[in-house]
mmCIF file with all atom_site columns, C-alpha atoms in Angstrom:
data_model
loop_
_atom_site.group_PDB
_atom_site.id
_atom_site.type_symbol
_atom_site.label_atom_id
_atom_site.label_alt_id
_atom_site.label_comp_id
_atom_site.label_asym_id
_atom_site.label_entity_id
_atom_site.label_seq_id
_atom_site.pdbx_PDB_ins_code
_atom_site.Cartn_x
_atom_site.Cartn_y
_atom_site.Cartn_z
_atom_site.occupancy
_atom_site.B_iso_or_equiv
_atom_site.pdbx_formal_charge
_atom_site.auth_seq_id
_atom_site.auth_comp_id
_atom_site.auth_asym_id
_atom_site.auth_atom_id
_atom_site.pdbx_PDB_model_num
ATOM 1   C CA . MET S 1 1   ? -14.427 -7.600  -9.076  1.00 96.00 ? 26  MET S CA 1
ATOM 2   C CA . ARG S 1 2   ? -12.100 -10.314 -7.802  1.00 98.00 ? 27  ARG S CA 1
ATOM 3   C CA . ILE S 1 3   ? -8.358  -9.642  -7.828  1.00 98.00 ? 28  ILE S CA 1
ATOM 4   C CA . LEU S 1 4   ? -5.473  -11.938 -6.892  1.00 98.00 ? 29  LEU S CA 1
ATOM 5   C CA . VAL S 1 5   ? -2.051  -10.364 -6.349  1.00 98.00 ? 30  VAL S CA 1
ATOM 6   C CA . VAL S 1 6   ? 0.940   -12.687 -6.863  1.00 98.00 ? 31  VAL S CA 1
ATOM 7   C CA . CYS S 1 7   ? 4.649   -12.583 -6.005  1.00 98.00 ? 32  CYS S CA 1
ATOM 8   C CA . MET S 1 8   ? 7.118   -15.403 -5.419  1.00 97.00 ? 33  MET S CA 1
ATOM 9   C CA . GLY S 1 9   ? 6.716   -16.374 -1.748  1.00 97.00 ? 34  GLY S CA 1
ATOM 10  C CA . ASN S 1 10  ? 3.602   -14.423 -0.698  1.00 98.00 ? 35  ASN S CA 1
ATOM 11  C CA . ILE S 1 11  ? 5.370   -12.938 2.315   1.00 98.00 ? 36  ILE S CA 1
ATOM 12  C CA . CYS S 1 12  ? 6.530   -9.490  1.088   1.00 97.00 ? 37  CYS S CA 1
ATOM 13  C CA . ARG S 1 13  ? 5.220   -7.805  -2.055  1.00 98.00 ? 38  ARG S CA 1
ATOM 14  C CA . SER S 1 14  ? 1.887   -9.504  -2.711  1.00 98.00 ? 39  SER S CA 1
ATOM 15  C CA . PRO S 1 15  ? 0.609   -9.310  0.889   1.00 98.00 ? 40  PRO S CA 1
ATOM 16  C CA . MET S 1 16  ? 1.646   -5.644  1.001   1.00 98.00 ? 41  MET S CA 1
ATOM 17  C CA . ALA S 1 17  ? -0.153  -5.041  -2.305  1.00 98.00 ? 42  ALA S CA 1
ATOM 18  C CA . GLU S 1 18  ? -3.186  -6.948  -1.031  1.00 98.00 ? 43  GLU S CA 1
ATOM 19  C CA . ILE S 1 19  ? -3.522  -4.859  2.142   1.00 98.00 ? 44  ILE S CA 1
ATOM 20  C CA . VAL S 1 20  ? -2.878  -1.568  0.306   1.00 98.00 ? 45  VAL S CA 1
ATOM 21  C CA . LEU S 1 21  ? -5.479  -2.417  -2.328  1.00 97.00 ? 46  LEU S CA 1
ATOM 22  C CA . LYS S 1 22  ? -7.984  -3.558  0.326   1.00 98.00 ? 47  LYS S CA 1
ATOM 23  C CA . ASP S 1 23  ? -7.533  -0.238  2.108   1.00 97.00 ? 48  ASP S CA 1
ATOM 24  C CA . LYS S 1 24  ? -8.223  1.691   -1.099  1.00 97.00 ? 49  LYS S CA 1
ATOM 25  C CA . VAL S 1 25  ? -11.230 -0.510  -1.918  1.00 96.00 ? 50  VAL S CA 1
ATOM 26  C CA . HIS S 1 26  ? -12.619 0.308   1.528   1.00 96.00 ? 51  HIS S CA 1
ATOM 27  C CA . LYS S 1 27  ? -11.962 4.050   1.138   1.00 95.00 ? 52  LYS S CA 1
ATOM 28  C CA . TYR S 1 28  ? -13.621 4.151   -2.283  1.00 94.00 ? 53  TYR S CA 1
ATOM 29  C CA . LYS S 1 29  ? -16.520 1.970   -1.052  1.00 94.00 ? 54  LYS S CA 1
ATOM 30  C CA . LYS S 1 30  ? -15.988 -0.734  -3.655  1.00 93.00 ? 55  LYS S CA 1
ATOM 31  C CA . GLU S 1 31  ? -17.113 -4.290  -3.068  1.00 93.00 ? 56  GLU S CA 1
ATOM 32  C CA . TRP S 1 32  ? -14.128 -6.123  -4.458  1.00 96.00 ? 57  TRP S CA 1
ATOM 33  C CA . LEU S 1 33  ? -12.482 -9.328  -3.262  1.00 98.00 ? 58  LEU S CA 1
ATOM 34  C CA . ILE S 1 34  ? -8.710  -8.864  -2.948  1.00 98.00 ? 59  ILE S CA 1
ATOM 35  C CA . GLU S 1 35  ? -6.387  -11.741 -2.020  1.00 98.00 ? 60  GLU S CA 1
ATOM 36  C CA . SER S 1 36  ? -2.777  -12.758 -2.627  1.00 98.00 ? 61  SER S CA 1
ATOM 37  C CA . ALA S 1 37  ? -0.676  -15.837 -3.348  1.00 98.00 ? 62  ALA S CA 1
ATOM 38  C CA . GLY S 1 38  ? 2.873   -16.877 -4.196  1.00 98.00 ? 63  GLY S CA 1
ATOM 39  C CA . THR S 1 39  ? 4.239   -18.866 -7.108  1.00 98.00 ? 64  THR S CA 1
ATOM 40  C CA . ILE S 1 40  ? 6.147   -21.128 -4.704  1.00 97.00 ? 65  ILE S CA 1
ATOM 41  C CA . GLY S 1 41  ? 4.772   -22.936 -1.665  1.00 93.00 ? 66  GLY S CA 1
ATOM 42  C CA . PHE S 1 42  ? 7.916   -22.640 0.441   1.00 94.00 ? 67  PHE S CA 1
ATOM 43  C CA . HIS S 1 43  ? 6.319   -20.158 2.896   1.00 96.00 ? 68  HIS S CA 1
ATOM 44  C CA . GLU S 1 44  ? 2.799   -21.605 2.835   1.00 97.00 ? 69  GLU S CA 1
ATOM 45  C CA . GLY S 1 45  ? 0.996   -20.913 6.116   1.00 97.00 ? 70  GLY S CA 1
ATOM 46  C CA . GLU S 1 46  ? 3.633   -18.448 7.343   1.00 98.00 ? 71  GLU S CA 1
ATOM 47  C CA . ASN S 1 47  ? 3.066   -14.839 8.370   1.00 98.00 ? 72  ASN S CA 1
ATOM 48  C CA . ALA S 1 48  ? 4.183   -11.995 6.164   1.00 98.00 ? 73  ALA S CA 1
ATOM 49  C CA . ASP S 1 49  ? 7.818   -10.953 6.539   1.00 97.00 ? 74  ASP S CA 1
ATOM 50  C CA . GLU S 1 50  ? 8.250   -8.886  9.718   1.00 97.00 ? 75  GLU S CA 1
ATOM 51  C CA . ARG S 1 51  ? 9.637   -5.971  7.711   1.00 97.00 ? 76  ARG S CA 1
ATOM 52  C CA . ALA S 1 52  ? 6.525   -5.953  5.507   1.00 98.00 ? 77  ALA S CA 1
ATOM 53  C CA . ILE S 1 53  ? 4.324   -5.996  8.619   1.00 98.00 ? 78  ILE S CA 1
ATOM 54  C CA . LYS S 1 54  ? 6.250   -3.072  10.136  1.00 98.00 ? 79  LYS S CA 1
ATOM 55  C CA . THR S 1 55  ? 6.188   -1.071  6.911   1.00 97.00 ? 80  THR S CA 1
ATOM 56  C CA . CYS S 1 56  ? 2.428   -1.489  6.555   1.00 98.00 ? 81  CYS S CA 1
ATOM 57  C CA . TYR S 1 57  ? 1.931   -0.647  10.227  1.00 98.00 ? 82  TYR S CA 1
ATOM 58  C CA . LYS S 1 58  ? 3.737   2.676   9.688   1.00 97.00 ? 83  LYS S CA 1
ATOM 59  C CA . HIS S 1 59  ? 0.987   3.493   7.186   1.00 98.00 ? 84  HIS S CA 1
ATOM 60  C CA . GLY S 1 60  ? -1.849  2.392   9.475   1.00 98.00 ? 85  GLY S CA 1
ATOM 61  C CA . LEU S 1 61  ? -2.362  -1.021  7.849   1.00 98.00 ? 86  LEU S CA 1
ATOM 62  C CA . ASP S 1 62  ? -2.451  -4.314  9.772   1.00 98.00 ? 87  ASP S CA 1
ATOM 63  C CA . LEU S 1 63  ? -0.754  -7.147  7.910   1.00 98.00 ? 88  LEU S CA 1
ATOM 64  C CA . SER S 1 64  ? -0.283  -9.323  11.005  1.00 97.00 ? 89  SER S CA 1
ATOM 65  C CA . LYS S 1 65  ? -3.060  -11.797 10.149  1.00 97.00 ? 90  LYS S CA 1
ATOM 66  C CA . HIS S 1 66  ? -1.728  -12.642 6.680   1.00 98.00 ? 91  HIS S CA 1
ATOM 67  C CA . ARG S 1 67  ? -0.886  -16.290 5.956   1.00 98.00 ? 92  ARG S CA 1
ATOM 68  C CA . ALA S 1 68  ? 1.015   -17.215 2.798   1.00 98.00 ? 93  ALA S CA 1
ATOM 69  C CA . ARG S 1 69  ? -0.492  -19.534 0.234   1.00 98.00 ? 94  ARG S CA 1
ATOM 70  C CA . GLN S 1 70  ? 0.584   -20.894 -3.125  1.00 98.00 ? 95  GLN S CA 1
ATOM 71  C CA . PHE S 1 71  ? -1.008  -19.975 -6.460  1.00 98.00 ? 96  PHE S CA 1
ATOM 72  C CA . LYS S 1 72  ? -3.226  -22.738 -7.860  1.00 98.00 ? 97  LYS S CA 1
ATOM 73  C CA . VAL S 1 73  ? -4.513  -23.351 -11.377 1.00 98.00 ? 98  VAL S CA 1
ATOM 74  C CA . SER S 1 74  ? -8.057  -23.037 -9.993  1.00 98.00 ? 99  SER S CA 1
ATOM 75  C CA . ASP S 1 75  ? -7.253  -19.385 -9.191  1.00 98.00 ? 100 ASP S CA 1
ATOM 76  C CA . PHE S 1 76  ? -7.859  -18.660 -12.879 1.00 98.00 ? 101 PHE S CA 1
ATOM 77  C CA . ASP S 1 77  ? -11.490 -19.659 -12.276 1.00 98.00 ? 102 ASP S CA 1
ATOM 78  C CA . ASN S 1 78  ? -11.880 -17.645 -9.085  1.00 98.00 ? 103 ASN S CA 1
ATOM 79  C CA . TYR S 1 79  ? -10.440 -14.238 -10.046 1.00 98.00 ? 104 TYR S CA 1
ATOM 80  C CA . ASP S 1 80  ? -11.130 -11.646 -12.743 1.00 98.00 ? 105 ASP S CA 1
ATOM 81  C CA . HIS S 1 81  ? -7.597  -10.206 -12.602 1.00 98.00 ? 106 HIS S CA 1
ATOM 82  C CA . ILE S 1 82  ? -4.307  -11.804 -11.551 1.00 98.00 ? 107 ILE S CA 1
ATOM 83  C CA . LEU S 1 83  ? -1.717  -9.108  -10.930 1.00 98.00 ? 108 LEU S CA 1
ATOM 84  C CA . VAL S 1 84  ? 1.938   -10.108 -10.691 1.00 98.00 ? 109 VAL S CA 1
ATOM 85  C CA . MET S 1 85  ? 4.985   -8.288  -9.342  1.00 98.00 ? 110 MET S CA 1
ATOM 86  C CA . ASP S 1 86  ? 7.717   -9.162  -11.848 1.00 97.00 ? 111 ASP S CA 1
ATOM 87  C CA . ARG S 1 87  ? 8.590   -10.978 -15.067 1.00 97.00 ? 112 ARG S CA 1
ATOM 88  C CA . THR S 1 88  ? 9.392   -14.217 -13.282 1.00 98.00 ? 113 THR S CA 1
ATOM 89  C CA . ASN S 1 89  ? 5.964   -14.210 -11.616 1.00 98.00 ? 114 ASN S CA 1
ATOM 90  C CA . LEU S 1 90  ? 4.410   -13.413 -15.000 1.00 98.00 ? 115 LEU S CA 1
ATOM 91  C CA . ARG S 1 91  ? 6.176   -16.383 -16.581 1.00 98.00 ? 116 ARG S CA 1
ATOM 92  C CA . ASP S 1 92  ? 5.345   -18.747 -13.703 1.00 98.00 ? 117 ASP S CA 1
ATOM 93  C CA . VAL S 1 93  ? 1.654   -17.822 -13.591 1.00 98.00 ? 118 VAL S CA 1
ATOM 94  C CA . THR S 1 94  ? 1.069   -17.764 -17.347 1.00 98.00 ? 119 THR S CA 1
ATOM 95  C CA . SER S 1 95  ? 2.820   -21.150 -17.663 1.00 98.00 ? 120 SER S CA 1
ATOM 96  C CA . LYS S 1 96  ? -0.084  -22.599 -15.659 1.00 98.00 ? 121 LYS S CA 1
ATOM 97  C CA . ALA S 1 97  ? -2.730  -20.969 -17.874 1.00 98.00 ? 122 ALA S CA 1
ATOM 98  C CA . ARG S 1 98  ? -4.991  -23.487 -19.579 1.00 98.00 ? 123 ARG S CA 1
ATOM 99  C CA . THR S 1 99  ? -6.551  -21.124 -22.099 1.00 98.00 ? 124 THR S CA 1
ATOM 100 C CA . GLU S 1 100 ? -6.100  -17.736 -23.721 1.00 98.00 ? 125 GLU S CA 1
ATOM 101 C CA . ASP S 1 101 ? -8.761  -16.391 -21.328 1.00 98.00 ? 126 ASP S CA 1
ATOM 102 C CA . ASP S 1 102 ? -6.583  -17.508 -18.390 1.00 98.00 ? 127 ASP S CA 1
ATOM 103 C CA . ARG S 1 103 ? -3.534  -15.786 -19.903 1.00 98.00 ? 128 ARG S CA 1
ATOM 104 C CA . ASN S 1 104 ? -5.497  -12.567 -20.522 1.00 98.00 ? 129 ASN S CA 1
ATOM 105 C CA . LYS S 1 105 ? -6.256  -12.260 -16.795 1.00 98.00 ? 130 LYS S CA 1
ATOM 106 C CA . VAL S 1 106 ? -2.542  -11.924 -15.930 1.00 98.00 ? 131 VAL S CA 1
ATOM 107 C CA . ARG S 1 107 ? -0.888  -8.486  -15.880 1.00 97.00 ? 132 ARG S CA 1
ATOM 108 C CA . PHE S 1 108 ? 1.676   -6.558  -13.910 1.00 97.00 ? 133 PHE S CA 1
ATOM 109 C CA . PHE S 1 109 ? 0.313   -4.980  -10.719 1.00 97.00 ? 134 PHE S CA 1
ATOM 110 C CA . THR S 1 110 ? 1.620   -1.689  -12.088 1.00 96.00 ? 135 THR S CA 1
ATOM 111 C CA . HIS S 1 111 ? -0.081  -2.040  -15.503 1.00 94.00 ? 136 HIS S CA 1
ATOM 112 C CA . LEU S 1 112 ? -2.257  1.060   -14.921 1.00 89.00 ? 137 LEU S CA 1
ATOM 113 C CA . SER S 1 113 ? 0.350   3.074   -12.997 1.00 90.00 ? 138 SER S CA 1
ATOM 114 C CA . LYS S 1 114 ? 0.826   6.651   -14.162 1.00 85.00 ? 139 LYS S CA 1
ATOM 115 C CA . THR S 1 115 ? 4.493   6.869   -13.204 1.00 84.00 ? 140 THR S CA 1
ATOM 116 C CA . SER S 1 116 ? 5.727   3.401   -14.156 1.00 84.00 ? 141 SER S CA 1
ATOM 117 C CA . PRO S 1 117 ? 3.233   1.337   -16.171 1.00 86.00 ? 142 PRO S CA 1
ATOM 118 C CA . ASN S 1 118 ? 4.130   -2.323  -16.557 1.00 85.00 ? 143 ASN S CA 1
ATOM 119 C CA . SER S 1 119 ? 7.226   -1.967  -14.421 1.00 91.00 ? 144 SER S CA 1
ATOM 120 C CA . GLU S 1 120 ? 8.406   -4.648  -12.065 1.00 96.00 ? 145 GLU S CA 1
ATOM 121 C CA . VAL S 1 121 ? 8.003   -4.277  -8.318  1.00 97.00 ? 146 VAL S CA 1
ATOM 122 C CA . PRO S 1 122 ? 11.443  -5.180  -6.912  1.00 95.00 ? 147 PRO S CA 1
ATOM 123 C CA . ASP S 1 123 ? 11.684  -7.910  -4.302  1.00 95.00 ? 148 ASP S CA 1
ATOM 124 C CA . PRO S 1 124 ? 12.721  -6.220  -1.030  1.00 96.00 ? 149 PRO S CA 1
ATOM 125 C CA . TYR S 1 125 ? 13.454  -9.523  0.762   1.00 93.00 ? 150 TYR S CA 1
ATOM 126 C CA . TYR S 1 126 ? 17.238  -9.144  0.559   1.00 88.00 ? 151 TYR S CA 1
ATOM 127 C CA . GLU S 1 127 ? 17.146  -5.378  1.033   1.00 83.00 ? 152 GLU S CA 1
ATOM 128 C CA . GLY S 1 128 ? 16.995  -3.402  4.233   1.00 82.00 ? 153 GLY S CA 1
ATOM 129 C CA . ASN S 1 129 ? 13.974  -1.575  5.595   1.00 86.00 ? 154 ASN S CA 1
ATOM 130 C CA . SER S 1 130 ? 14.340  1.144   2.973   1.00 89.00 ? 155 SER S CA 1
ATOM 131 C CA . GLY S 1 131 ? 13.627  -1.440  0.262   1.00 94.00 ? 156 GLY S CA 1
ATOM 132 C CA . PHE S 1 132 ? 10.284  -2.186  1.901   1.00 97.00 ? 157 PHE S CA 1
ATOM 133 C CA . ASP S 1 133 ? 9.480   1.532   2.083   1.00 96.00 ? 158 ASP S CA 1
ATOM 134 C CA . LEU S 1 134 ? 10.218  1.964   -1.629  1.00 95.00 ? 159 LEU S CA 1
ATOM 135 C CA . VAL S 1 135 ? 8.081   -1.046  -2.521  1.00 96.00 ? 160 VAL S CA 1
ATOM 136 C CA . PHE S 1 136 ? 5.225   0.195   -0.332  1.00 97.00 ? 161 PHE S CA 1
ATOM 137 C CA . ASN S 1 137 ? 5.254   3.566   -2.106  1.00 96.00 ? 162 ASN S CA 1
ATOM 138 C CA . GLN S 1 138 ? 5.295   1.928   -5.544  1.00 95.00 ? 163 GLN S CA 1
ATOM 139 C CA . LEU S 1 139 ? 2.404   -0.380  -4.570  1.00 97.00 ? 164 LEU S CA 1
ATOM 140 C CA . ASP S 1 140 ? 0.426   2.493   -3.082  1.00 97.00 ? 165 ASP S CA 1
ATOM 141 C CA . GLU S 1 141 ? 0.695   4.589   -6.253  1.00 96.00 ? 166 GLU S CA 1
ATOM 142 C CA . ALA S 1 142 ? -0.172  1.639   -8.504  1.00 96.00 ? 167 ALA S CA 1
ATOM 143 C CA . ALA S 1 143 ? -3.112  0.623   -6.302  1.00 96.00 ? 168 ALA S CA 1
ATOM 144 C CA . GLU S 1 144 ? -4.520  4.153   -6.456  1.00 95.00 ? 169 GLU S CA 1
ATOM 145 C CA . CYS S 1 145 ? -4.416  4.015   -10.257 1.00 94.00 ? 170 CYS S CA 1
ATOM 146 C CA . LEU S 1 146 ? -5.964  0.535   -10.320 1.00 94.00 ? 171 LEU S CA 1
ATOM 147 C CA . ILE S 1 147 ? -8.848  1.477   -8.096  1.00 92.00 ? 172 ILE S CA 1
ATOM 148 C CA . LYS S 1 148 ? -9.655  4.592   -10.122 1.00 89.00 ? 173 LYS S CA 1
ATOM 149 C CA . LEU S 1 149 ? -9.353  3.038   -13.563 1.00 87.00 ? 174 LEU S CA 1
ATOM 150 C CA . LEU S 1 150 ? -10.833 -0.434  -13.157 1.00 83.00 ? 175 LEU S CA 1
#
């Protein structure tokens, strides 16, 4: 299984989702490839947002080695599932789809969540630390559902 998680800049939500999902994959002894990307290249090569790093660290996860990258059309060829954070990401990624098969790979990260299926994961970038905590909890719950149901 190969999963790409996508947000806008690849410095907050998608790297947090990537590291949370990787942790669950490790715990459940799955051999899945999990990576992340952003729909814009503005932050390409940068570390994750410091607040995302600190939030993950509080939960025992090391996000310090993350480097942002931009989503590419070739990602449709390299991943089985492309999981997005919000409607804008959904629109931006599906607009690059070449085929119906490409489009069918794209879903919300929360699409299998028990508490909020197909809900958007809010962008915590302009929020304080509590916004990052809320996002982490939402990603953690959704990742648990993903790992059990996929």
